[in-house]
PDB file of N, CA and C in Angstrom:
ATOM      1  N   MET Q1070     -12.615  -6.617  -1.033  1.00 51.00           N
ATOM      2  CA  MET Q1070     -11.135  -6.531  -1.077  1.00 51.00           C
ATOM      3  C   MET Q1070     -10.683  -6.331   0.171  1.00 51.00           C
ATOM      4  N   ASP Q1071      -9.601  -7.473   0.514  1.00 52.00           N
ATOM      5  CA  ASP Q1071      -9.097  -7.464   1.950  1.00 52.00           C
ATOM      6  C   ASP Q1071      -8.258  -6.408   2.178  1.00 52.00           C
ATOM      7  N   VAL Q1072      -7.901  -5.811   3.395  1.00 50.00           N
ATOM      8  CA  VAL Q1072      -7.085  -4.869   4.000  1.00 50.00           C
ATOM      9  C   VAL Q1072      -5.605  -5.141   3.276  1.00 50.00           C
ATOM     10  N   PHE Q1073      -5.267  -6.473   3.389  1.00 52.00           N
ATOM     11  CA  PHE Q1073      -3.747  -6.558   2.839  1.00 52.00           C
ATOM     12  C   PHE Q1073      -3.636  -5.832   1.548  1.00 52.00           C
ATOM     13  N   GLN Q1074      -4.614  -6.200   0.600  1.00 53.00           N
ATOM     14  CA  GLN Q1074      -4.706  -5.635  -1.096  1.00 53.00           C
ATOM     15  C   GLN Q1074      -4.440  -4.242  -0.737  1.00 53.00           C
ATOM     16  N   LEU Q1075      -5.067  -3.515  -0.043  1.00 57.00           N
ATOM     17  CA  LEU Q1075      -5.254  -2.135   0.079  1.00 57.00           C
ATOM     18  C   LEU Q1075      -3.826  -1.672   0.546  1.00 57.00           C
ATOM     19  N   ARG Q1076      -3.190  -2.271   1.408  1.00 68.00           N
ATOM     20  CA  ARG Q1076      -1.764  -1.790   1.897  1.00 68.00           C
ATOM     21  C   ARG Q1076      -0.538  -2.205   0.823  1.00 68.00           C
ATOM     22  N   ALA Q1077      -0.947  -3.243  -0.137  1.00 74.00           N
ATOM     23  CA  ALA Q1077       0.032  -3.758  -0.995  1.00 74.00           C
ATOM     24  C   ALA Q1077       0.008  -3.036  -2.361  1.00 74.00           C
ATOM     25  N   GLY Q1078      -1.068  -2.259  -2.498  1.00 84.00           N
ATOM     26  CA  GLY Q1078      -0.997  -1.664  -3.993  1.00 84.00           C
ATOM     27  C   GLY Q1078      -0.205  -0.556  -4.184  1.00 84.00           C
ATOM     28  N   ARG Q1079      -0.141  -0.102  -5.339  1.00 88.00           N
ATOM     29  CA  ARG Q1079       0.685   1.093  -5.679  1.00 88.00           C
ATOM     30  C   ARG Q1079       0.136   1.763  -7.081  1.00 88.00           C
ATOM     31  N   TYR Q1080       0.453   2.988  -7.227  1.00 91.00           N
ATOM     32  CA  TYR Q1080      -0.162   3.642  -8.498  1.00 91.00           C
ATOM     33  C   TYR Q1080       0.917   3.604  -9.407  1.00 91.00           C
ATOM     34  N   LEU Q1081       0.489   3.465 -10.697  1.00 91.00           N
ATOM     35  CA  LEU Q1081       1.357   3.586 -11.853  1.00 91.00           C
ATOM     36  C   LEU Q1081       0.634   4.336 -13.133  1.00 91.00           C
ATOM     37  N   LEU Q1082       1.595   5.193 -13.663  1.00 92.00           N
ATOM     38  CA  LEU Q1082       1.200   5.876 -14.874  1.00 92.00           C
ATOM     39  C   LEU Q1082       1.920   5.201 -16.002  1.00 92.00           C
ATOM     40  N   TYR Q1083       1.191   4.879 -16.996  1.00 93.00           N
ATOM     41  CA  TYR Q1083       1.708   4.388 -18.334  1.00 93.00           C
ATOM     42  C   TYR Q1083       1.572   5.464 -19.363  1.00 93.00           C
ATOM     43  N   LEU Q1084       2.527   6.070 -19.904  1.00 91.00           N
ATOM     44  CA  LEU Q1084       2.522   7.016 -21.119  1.00 91.00           C
ATOM     45  C   LEU Q1084       2.972   6.440 -22.508  1.00 91.00           C
ATOM     46  N   ASP Q1085       2.311   6.446 -23.557  1.00 92.00           N
ATOM     47  CA  ASP Q1085       2.923   6.050 -24.826  1.00 92.00           C
ATOM     48  C   ASP Q1085       2.838   7.282 -25.728  1.00 92.00           C
ATOM     49  N   ILE Q1086       4.124   7.463 -26.282  1.00 90.00           N
ATOM     50  CA  ILE Q1086       4.011   8.814 -26.990  1.00 90.00           C
ATOM     51  C   ILE Q1086       3.629   8.319 -28.616  1.00 90.00           C
ATOM     52  N   LEU Q1087       2.549   8.915 -29.074  1.00 91.00           N
ATOM     53  CA  LEU Q1087       1.916   8.478 -30.346  1.00 91.00           C
ATOM     54  C   LEU Q1087       2.866   9.081 -31.559  1.00 91.00           C
ATOM     55  N   GLY Q1088       3.084   8.301 -32.446  1.00 89.00           N
ATOM     56  CA  GLY Q1088       3.743   8.638 -33.689  1.00 89.00           C
ATOM     57  C   GLY Q1088       5.185   8.704 -33.459  1.00 89.00           C
ATOM     58  N   PHE Q1089       5.494   7.866 -32.566  1.00 86.00           N
ATOM     59  CA  PHE Q1089       7.102   7.741 -32.189  1.00 86.00           C
ATOM     60  C   PHE Q1089       7.795   7.249 -33.386  1.00 86.00           C
ATOM     61  N   LYS Q1090       7.367   6.366 -34.207  1.00 88.00           N
ATOM     62  CA  LYS Q1090       8.191   5.695 -35.446  1.00 88.00           C
ATOM     63  C   LYS Q1090       8.387   6.974 -36.411  1.00 88.00           C
ATOM     64  N   HIS Q1091       7.366   7.673 -36.581  1.00 89.00           N
ATOM     65  CA  HIS Q1091       7.648   8.854 -37.441  1.00 89.00           C
ATOM     66  C   HIS Q1091       8.727   9.874 -36.890  1.00 89.00           C
ATOM     67  N   ILE Q1092       8.637  10.125 -35.621  1.00 85.00           N
ATOM     68  CA  ILE Q1092       9.410  10.948 -34.940  1.00 85.00           C
ATOM     69  C   ILE Q1092      11.029  10.601 -35.109  1.00 85.00           C
ATOM     70  N   VAL Q1093      11.134   9.183 -35.040  1.00 85.00           N
ATOM     71  CA  VAL Q1093      12.505   8.564 -34.942  1.00 85.00           C
ATOM     72  C   VAL Q1093      12.979   8.680 -36.500  1.00 85.00           C
ATOM     73  N   GLN Q1094      11.971   8.459 -37.409  1.00 89.00           N
ATOM     74  CA  GLN Q1094      12.406   8.491 -38.837  1.00 89.00           C
ATOM     75  C   GLN Q1094      12.570   9.970 -39.262  1.00 89.00           C
ATOM     76  N   THR Q1095      12.154  10.962 -38.756  1.00 89.00           N
ATOM     77  CA  THR Q1095      12.264  12.333 -39.167  1.00 89.00           C
ATOM     78  C   THR Q1095      13.148  13.253 -38.407  1.00 89.00           C
ATOM     79  N   ARG Q1096      13.445  12.736 -37.300  1.00 86.00           N
ATOM     80  CA  ARG Q1096      14.278  13.690 -36.298  1.00 86.00           C
ATOM     81  C   ARG Q1096      15.672  12.975 -36.084  1.00 86.00           C
ATOM     82  N   THR Q1097      16.778  13.777 -35.745  1.00 91.00           N
ATOM     83  CA  THR Q1097      17.966  13.301 -35.057  1.00 91.00           C
ATOM     84  C   THR Q1097      17.729  12.683 -33.900  1.00 91.00           C
ATOM     85  N   PRO Q1098      18.714  11.680 -33.509  1.00 89.00           N
ATOM     86  CA  PRO Q1098      18.691  10.956 -32.335  1.00 89.00           C
ATOM     87  C   PRO Q1098      18.589  11.977 -31.175  1.00 89.00           C
ATOM     88  N   ARG Q1099      19.452  12.920 -31.303  1.00 90.00           N
ATOM     89  CA  ARG Q1099      19.392  13.943 -30.224  1.00 90.00           C
ATOM     90  C   ARG Q1099      18.083  14.672 -30.033  1.00 90.00           C
ATOM     91  N   GLU Q1100      17.255  14.771 -31.082  1.00 85.00           N
ATOM     92  CA  GLU Q1100      15.893  15.494 -30.919  1.00 85.00           C
ATOM     93  C   GLU Q1100      14.962  14.471 -30.322  1.00 85.00           C
ATOM     94  N   VAL Q1101      15.025  13.174 -30.731  1.00 82.00           N
ATOM     95  CA  VAL Q1101      14.420  12.126 -29.925  1.00 82.00           C
ATOM     96  C   VAL Q1101      14.469  12.119 -28.457  1.00 82.00           C
ATOM     97  N   TYR Q1102      15.812  11.998 -28.345  1.00 83.00           N
ATOM     98  CA  TYR Q1102      16.197  11.958 -26.860  1.00 83.00           C
ATOM     99  C   TYR Q1102      15.764  13.082 -26.041  1.00 83.00           C
ATOM    100  N   ASP Q1103      15.633  14.361 -26.651  1.00 83.00           N
ATOM    101  CA  ASP Q1103      15.137  15.511 -26.086  1.00 83.00           C
ATOM    102  C   ASP Q1103      13.667  15.543 -25.657  1.00 83.00           C
ATOM    103  N   ILE Q1104      13.002  14.789 -26.621  1.00 77.00           N
ATOM    104  CA  ILE Q1104      11.546  14.592 -26.510  1.00 77.00           C
ATOM    105  C   ILE Q1104      11.225  13.885 -25.153  1.00 77.00           C
ATOM    106  N   VAL Q1105      11.801  12.797 -24.788  1.00 78.00           N
ATOM    107  CA  VAL Q1105      11.616  12.000 -23.630  1.00 78.00           C
ATOM    108  C   VAL Q1105      12.115  12.802 -22.496  1.00 78.00           C
ATOM    109  N   ASP Q1106      13.215  13.388 -22.590  1.00 80.00           N
ATOM    110  CA  ASP Q1106      14.001  14.110 -21.600  1.00 80.00           C
ATOM    111  C   ASP Q1106      13.318  15.181 -21.140  1.00 80.00           C
ATOM    112  N   LYS Q1107      12.414  16.050 -21.910  1.00 75.00           N
ATOM    113  CA  LYS Q1107      11.457  16.908 -21.594  1.00 75.00           C
ATOM    114  C   LYS Q1107      10.490  16.399 -20.507  1.00 75.00           C
ATOM    115  N   VAL Q1108       9.907  15.207 -20.857  1.00 74.00           N
ATOM    116  CA  VAL Q1108       8.897  14.814 -19.806  1.00 74.00           C
ATOM    117  C   VAL Q1108       9.581  14.217 -18.447  1.00 74.00           C
ATOM    118  N   VAL Q1109      10.817  13.625 -18.569  1.00 76.00           N
ATOM    119  CA  VAL Q1109      11.334  13.099 -17.418  1.00 76.00           C
ATOM    120  C   VAL Q1109      12.047  14.371 -16.806  1.00 76.00           C
ATOM    121  N   GLY Q1110      12.468  15.026 -17.450  1.00 75.00           N
ATOM    122  CA  GLY Q1110      13.183  16.245 -16.776  1.00 75.00           C
ATOM    123  C   GLY Q1110      12.282  17.035 -15.993  1.00 75.00           C
ATOM    124  N   GLU Q1111      11.050  17.342 -16.501  1.00 69.00           N
ATOM    125  CA  GLU Q1111       9.998  18.134 -15.726  1.00 69.00           C
ATOM    126  C   GLU Q1111       9.561  17.272 -14.573  1.00 69.00           C
ATOM    127  N   PHE Q1112       9.523  16.199 -14.564  1.00 69.00           N
ATOM    128  CA  PHE Q1112       9.447  15.268 -13.369  1.00 69.00           C
ATOM    129  C   PHE Q1112      10.368  15.391 -12.338  1.00 69.00           C
ATOM    130  N   MET Q1113      11.787  15.377 -12.929  1.00 69.00           N
ATOM    131  CA  MET Q1113      12.685  15.395 -11.975  1.00 69.00           C
ATOM    132  C   MET Q1113      12.996  16.728 -11.242  1.00 69.00           C
ATOM    133  N   LYS Q1114      12.699  17.923 -11.869  1.00 68.00           N
ATOM    134  CA  LYS Q1114      12.605  19.349 -11.518  1.00 68.00           C
ATOM    135  C   LYS Q1114      11.685  19.533 -10.249  1.00 68.00           C
ATOM    136  N   ARG Q1115      10.734  18.550 -10.360  1.00 62.00           N
ATOM    137  CA  ARG Q1115       9.684  18.680  -9.256  1.00 62.00           C
ATOM    138  C   ARG Q1115       9.747  17.766  -8.112  1.00 62.00           C
ATOM    139  N   GLY Q1116      10.836  16.953  -8.523  1.00 56.00           N
ATOM    140  CA  GLY Q1116      11.124  15.934  -7.227  1.00 56.00           C
ATOM    141  C   GLY Q1116      11.180  16.219  -5.896  1.00 56.00           C
ATOM    142  N   ASP Q1117      11.400  17.387  -5.695  1.00 53.00           N
ATOM    143  CA  ASP Q1117      11.127  17.987  -4.187  1.00 53.00           C
ATOM    144  C   ASP Q1117       9.827  17.916  -3.637  1.00 53.00           C
ATOM    145  N   ARG Q1118       8.824  18.106  -4.520  1.00 59.00           N
ATOM    146  CA  ARG Q1118       7.355  18.124  -4.194  1.00 59.00           C
ATOM    147  C   ARG Q1118       6.589  16.825  -4.674  1.00 59.00           C
ATOM    148  N   ILE Q1119       7.292  16.085  -5.453  1.00 68.00           N
ATOM    149  CA  ILE Q1119       6.606  14.729  -5.915  1.00 68.00           C
ATOM    150  C   ILE Q1119       7.751  13.644  -5.325  1.00 68.00           C
ATOM    151  N   GLN Q1120       7.597  13.049  -4.056  1.00 72.00           N
ATOM    152  CA  GLN Q1120       8.464  12.226  -3.469  1.00 72.00           C
ATOM    153  C   GLN Q1120       7.535  10.614  -3.833  1.00 72.00           C
ATOM    154  N   GLY Q1121       8.477   9.606  -3.917  1.00 83.00           N
ATOM    155  CA  GLY Q1121       7.988   8.132  -3.747  1.00 83.00           C
ATOM    156  C   GLY Q1121       7.726   7.717  -5.068  1.00 83.00           C
ATOM    157  N   PHE Q1122       7.984   8.610  -6.235  1.00 86.00           N
ATOM    158  CA  PHE Q1122       7.765   7.975  -7.737  1.00 86.00           C
ATOM    159  C   PHE Q1122       9.050   8.113  -8.201  1.00 86.00           C
ATOM    160  N   ARG Q1123       9.093   6.918  -9.023  1.00 86.00           N
ATOM    161  CA  ARG Q1123      10.322   6.775 -10.098  1.00 86.00           C
ATOM    162  C   ARG Q1123       9.852   6.586 -11.450  1.00 86.00           C
ATOM    163  N   THR Q1124      10.835   6.825 -12.334  1.00 85.00           N
ATOM    164  CA  THR Q1124      10.400   6.491 -13.831  1.00 85.00           C
ATOM    165  C   THR Q1124      11.249   5.312 -14.471  1.00 85.00           C
ATOM    166  N   LEU Q1125      10.609   4.695 -15.404  1.00 86.00           N
ATOM    167  CA  LEU Q1125      11.212   3.812 -16.555  1.00 86.00           C
ATOM    168  C   LEU Q1125      10.920   4.326 -17.827  1.00 86.00           C
ATOM    169  N   TYR Q1126      11.860   4.418 -18.736  1.00 83.00           N
ATOM    170  CA  TYR Q1126      11.400   4.665 -20.129  1.00 83.00           C
ATOM    171  C   TYR Q1126      12.313   3.867 -21.198  1.00 83.00           C
ATOM    172  N   PHE Q1127      11.533   3.618 -22.085  1.00 84.00           N
ATOM    173  CA  PHE Q1127      12.398   2.819 -23.269  1.00 84.00           C
ATOM    174  C   PHE Q1127      11.433   3.024 -24.431  1.00 84.00           C
ATOM    175  N   SER Q1128      12.013   3.167 -25.484  1.00 83.00           N
ATOM    176  CA  SER Q1128      11.360   3.617 -26.886  1.00 83.00           C
ATOM    177  C   SER Q1128      10.214   4.548 -26.758  1.00 83.00           C
ATOM    178  N   ASP Q1129       9.125   4.343 -26.854  1.00 86.00           N
ATOM    179  CA  ASP Q1129       7.912   5.344 -26.820  1.00 86.00           C
ATOM    180  C   ASP Q1129       7.235   4.975 -25.518  1.00 86.00           C
ATOM    181  N   THR Q1130       7.600   4.734 -24.583  1.00 90.00           N
ATOM    182  CA  THR Q1130       6.986   4.244 -23.255  1.00 90.00           C
ATOM    183  C   THR Q1130       7.776   5.036 -22.185  1.00 90.00           C
ATOM    184  N   ILE Q1131       6.921   5.696 -21.416  1.00 88.00           N
ATOM    185  CA  ILE Q1131       7.327   6.166 -20.140  1.00 88.00           C
ATOM    186  C   ILE Q1131       6.517   5.823 -18.999  1.00 88.00           C
ATOM    187  N   ILE Q1132       7.033   5.241 -18.092  1.00 91.00           N
ATOM    188  CA  ILE Q1132       6.294   4.711 -16.866  1.00 91.00           C
ATOM    189  C   ILE Q1132       6.828   5.419 -15.518  1.00 91.00           C
ATOM    190  N   PHE Q1133       5.517   6.039 -15.020  1.00 89.00           N
ATOM    191  CA  PHE Q1133       5.893   6.602 -13.597  1.00 89.00           C
ATOM    192  C   PHE Q1133       5.294   5.641 -12.409  1.00 89.00           C
ATOM    193  N   TYR Q1134       5.969   5.160 -11.540  1.00 89.00           N
ATOM    194  CA  TYR Q1134       5.622   4.220 -10.515  1.00 89.00           C
ATOM    195  C   TYR Q1134       5.909   4.607  -9.359  1.00 89.00           C
ATOM    196  N   GLN Q1135       5.110   4.331  -8.250  1.00 89.00           N
ATOM    197  CA  GLN Q1135       4.916   4.445  -6.882  1.00 89.00           C
ATOM    198  C   GLN Q1135       5.969   3.734  -6.193  1.00 89.00           C
ATOM    199  N   GLU Q1136       7.055   4.135  -5.472  1.00 86.00           N
ATOM    200  CA  GLU Q1136       7.925   3.311  -5.037  1.00 86.00           C
ATOM    201  C   GLU Q1136       7.422   2.621  -3.659  1.00 86.00           C
ATOM    202  N   PRO Q1137       7.119   3.450  -2.929  1.00 85.00           N
ATOM    203  CA  PRO Q1137       6.604   2.711  -1.460  1.00 85.00           C
ATOM    204  C   PRO Q1137       5.212   1.978  -1.825  1.00 85.00           C
ATOM    205  N   VAL Q1138       5.145   0.880  -1.096  1.00 84.00           N
ATOM    206  CA  VAL Q1138       3.896   0.066  -1.327  1.00 84.00           C
ATOM    207  C   VAL Q1138       2.734   0.707  -0.474  1.00 84.00           C
ATOM    208  N   GLY Q1139       1.592   0.714  -0.894  1.00 82.00           N
ATOM    209  CA  GLY Q1139       0.465   1.175  -0.007  1.00 82.00           C
ATOM    210  C   GLY Q1139      -0.328   2.383  -0.643  1.00 82.00           C
ATOM    211  N   TRP Q1140      -1.648   2.121  -0.752  1.00 80.00           N
ATOM    212  CA  TRP Q1140      -2.426   3.298  -1.293  1.00 80.00           C
ATOM    213  C   TRP Q1140      -2.662   4.234  -0.447  1.00 80.00           C
ATOM    214  N   GLY Q1141      -2.671   5.499  -0.908  1.00 79.00           N
ATOM    215  CA  GLY Q1141      -2.843   6.686  -0.006  1.00 79.00           C
ATOM    216  C   GLY Q1141      -3.213   7.888  -0.994  1.00 79.00           C
ATOM    217  N   SER Q1142      -3.968   8.894  -0.271  1.00 82.00           N
ATOM    218  CA  SER Q1142      -4.431  10.011  -1.050  1.00 82.00           C
ATOM    219  C   SER Q1142      -3.175  10.886  -1.538  1.00 82.00           C
ATOM    220  N   TRP Q1143      -2.233  10.768  -0.798  1.00 83.00           N
ATOM    221  CA  TRP Q1143      -1.038  11.458  -1.053  1.00 83.00           C
ATOM    222  C   TRP Q1143      -0.483  11.008  -2.604  1.00 83.00           C
ATOM    223  N   ALA Q1144      -0.610   9.624  -2.547  1.00 86.00           N
ATOM    224  CA  ALA Q1144      -0.069   9.017  -3.737  1.00 86.00           C
ATOM    225  C   ALA Q1144      -0.942   9.256  -4.972  1.00 86.00           C
ATOM    226  N   PHE Q1145      -2.217   9.287  -4.792  1.00 88.00           N
ATOM    227  CA  PHE Q1145      -3.072   9.548  -5.962  1.00 88.00           C
ATOM    228  C   PHE Q1145      -3.104  10.990  -6.375  1.00 88.00           C
ATOM    229  N   ALA Q1146      -2.774  11.968  -5.462  1.00 87.00           N
ATOM    230  CA  ALA Q1146      -2.609  13.466  -5.731  1.00 87.00           C
ATOM    231  C   ALA Q1146      -1.269  13.570  -6.743  1.00 87.00           C
ATOM    232  N   ASP Q1147      -0.254  12.816  -6.263  1.00 87.00           N
ATOM    233  CA  ASP Q1147       1.021  13.102  -6.955  1.00 87.00           C
ATOM    234  C   ASP Q1147       0.896  12.422  -8.403  1.00 87.00           C
ATOM    235  N   ILE Q1148       0.346  11.177  -8.422  1.00 89.00           N
ATOM    236  CA  ILE Q1148       0.380  10.570  -9.744  1.00 89.00           C
ATOM    237  C   ILE Q1148      -0.683  11.433 -10.787  1.00 89.00           C
ATOM    238  N   TYR Q1149      -1.524  11.926 -10.064  1.00 89.00           N
ATOM    239  CA  TYR Q1149      -2.466  12.938 -10.917  1.00 89.00           C
ATOM    240  C   TYR Q1149      -1.764  13.939 -11.445  1.00 89.00           C
ATOM    241  N   ALA Q1150      -1.066  14.646 -10.501  1.00 87.00           N
ATOM    242  CA  ALA Q1150      -0.186  15.860 -10.967  1.00 87.00           C
ATOM    243  C   ALA Q1150       0.985  15.348 -12.031  1.00 87.00           C
ATOM    244  N   ILE Q1151       1.566  14.298 -11.839  1.00 87.00           N
ATOM    245  CA  ILE Q1151       2.575  13.821 -12.867  1.00 87.00           C
ATOM    246  C   ILE Q1151       1.852  13.482 -14.196  1.00 87.00           C
ATOM    247  N   ALA Q1152       0.712  13.085 -14.321  1.00 90.00           N
ATOM    248  CA  ALA Q1152      -0.118  12.821 -15.275  1.00 90.00           C
ATOM    249  C   ALA Q1152      -0.277  14.172 -16.035  1.00 90.00           C
ATOM    250  N   GLY Q1153      -0.668  15.139 -15.361  1.00 89.00           N
ATOM    251  CA  GLY Q1153      -1.011  16.464 -15.912  1.00 89.00           C
ATOM    252  C   GLY Q1153       0.394  17.208 -16.487  1.00 89.00           C
ATOM    253  N   MET Q1154       1.429  17.062 -15.705  1.00 85.00           N
ATOM    254  CA  MET Q1154       2.736  17.584 -15.991  1.00 85.00           C
ATOM    255  C   MET Q1154       3.371  16.853 -17.224  1.00 85.00           C
ATOM    256  N   ALA Q1155       3.052  15.575 -17.506  1.00 86.00           N
ATOM    257  CA  ALA Q1155       3.689  14.846 -18.579  1.00 86.00           C
ATOM    258  C   ALA Q1155       2.914  15.103 -19.763  1.00 86.00           C
ATOM    259  N   TRP Q1156       1.632  15.095 -19.598  1.00 88.00           N
ATOM    260  CA  TRP Q1156       0.956  15.536 -20.896  1.00 88.00           C
ATOM    261  C   TRP Q1156       1.253  17.006 -21.265  1.00 88.00           C
ATOM    262  N   SER Q1157       1.277  17.856 -20.268  1.00 86.00           N
ATOM    263  CA  SER Q1157       1.598  19.151 -20.823  1.00 86.00           C
ATOM    264  C   SER Q1157       2.923  19.281 -21.485  1.00 86.00           C
ATOM    265  N   ALA Q1158       3.974  18.716 -21.096  1.00 83.00           N
ATOM    266  CA  ALA Q1158       5.293  18.854 -21.416  1.00 83.00           C
ATOM    267  C   ALA Q1158       5.234  18.306 -22.917  1.00 83.00           C
ATOM    268  N   LEU Q1159       4.585  17.204 -23.284  1.00 85.00           N
ATOM    269  CA  LEU Q1159       4.666  16.721 -24.632  1.00 85.00           C
ATOM    270  C   LEU Q1159       3.793  17.698 -25.316  1.00 85.00           C
ATOM    271  N   ALA Q1160       2.505  18.083 -25.080  1.00 87.00           N
ATOM    272  CA  ALA Q1160       1.536  18.853 -25.600  1.00 87.00           C
ATOM    273  C   ALA Q1160       2.326  20.087 -26.194  1.00 87.00           C
ATOM    274  N   ALA Q1161       2.974  20.709 -25.130  1.00 83.00           N
ATOM    275  CA  ALA Q1161       3.531  21.881 -25.540  1.00 83.00           C
ATOM    276  C   ALA Q1161       4.601  21.827 -26.633  1.00 83.00           C
ATOM    277  N   HIS Q1162       5.185  20.478 -27.121  1.00 78.00           N
ATOM    278  CA  HIS Q1162       5.912  20.522 -28.104  1.00 78.00           C
ATOM    279  C   HIS Q1162       5.246  19.795 -29.310  1.00 78.00           C
ATOM    280  N   GLY Q1163       4.029  19.925 -29.278  1.00 83.00           N
ATOM    281  CA  GLY Q1163       3.272  19.143 -30.487  1.00 83.00           C
ATOM    282  C   GLY Q1163       3.305  17.806 -30.368  1.00 83.00           C
ATOM    283  N   ILE Q1164       3.620  17.086 -29.442  1.00 84.00           N
ATOM    284  CA  ILE Q1164       3.635  15.708 -29.273  1.00 84.00           C
ATOM    285  C   ILE Q1164       2.537  14.966 -28.621  1.00 84.00           C
ATOM    286  N   PRO Q1165       1.592  14.221 -29.409  1.00 89.00           N
ATOM    287  CA  PRO Q1165       0.500  13.611 -28.532  1.00 89.00           C
ATOM    288  C   PRO Q1165       0.922  12.421 -28.004  1.00 89.00           C
ATOM    289  N   CYS Q1166       0.126  11.873 -26.875  1.00 90.00           N
ATOM    290  CA  CYS Q1166       0.379  10.838 -26.144  1.00 90.00           C
ATOM    291  C   CYS Q1166      -0.855  10.210 -25.604  1.00 90.00           C
ATOM    292  N   ARG Q1167      -0.900   9.075 -25.098  1.00 92.00           N
ATOM    293  CA  ARG Q1167      -2.013   8.449 -24.535  1.00 92.00           C
ATOM    294  C   ARG Q1167      -1.626   7.613 -23.191  1.00 92.00           C
ATOM    295  N   GLY Q1168      -2.274   7.635 -22.197  1.00 91.00           N
ATOM    296  CA  GLY Q1168      -1.977   6.962 -21.024  1.00 91.00           C
ATOM    297  C   GLY Q1168      -2.872   6.303 -20.303  1.00 91.00           C
ATOM    298  N   ALA Q1169      -2.437   5.495 -19.242  1.00 89.00           N
ATOM    299  CA  ALA Q1169      -3.506   4.960 -18.297  1.00 89.00           C
ATOM    300  C   ALA Q1169      -2.954   4.994 -16.958  1.00 89.00           C
TER     301      ALA Q1169
END
């Protein structure tokens, strides 16, 4: 791997909410929005400590991505913390997810 690739990389967390079709069919639109908002909201609350990451979300997918380019131990630690926070926020409400 050449040095340029190390400077050009980014960390990314891809989350998929399991059973989303069932959630959409059995809950109100407001409840569905609140499910996604709980995860993204937890991330936003910790924004002062987790810098350099942004979110995208659509349907049953939530993506957290590193905005500045470049691998670094700070970024790995932050994406690791984001993954734990997101999983905990969903699990606390009985909502399973998978991610990479």
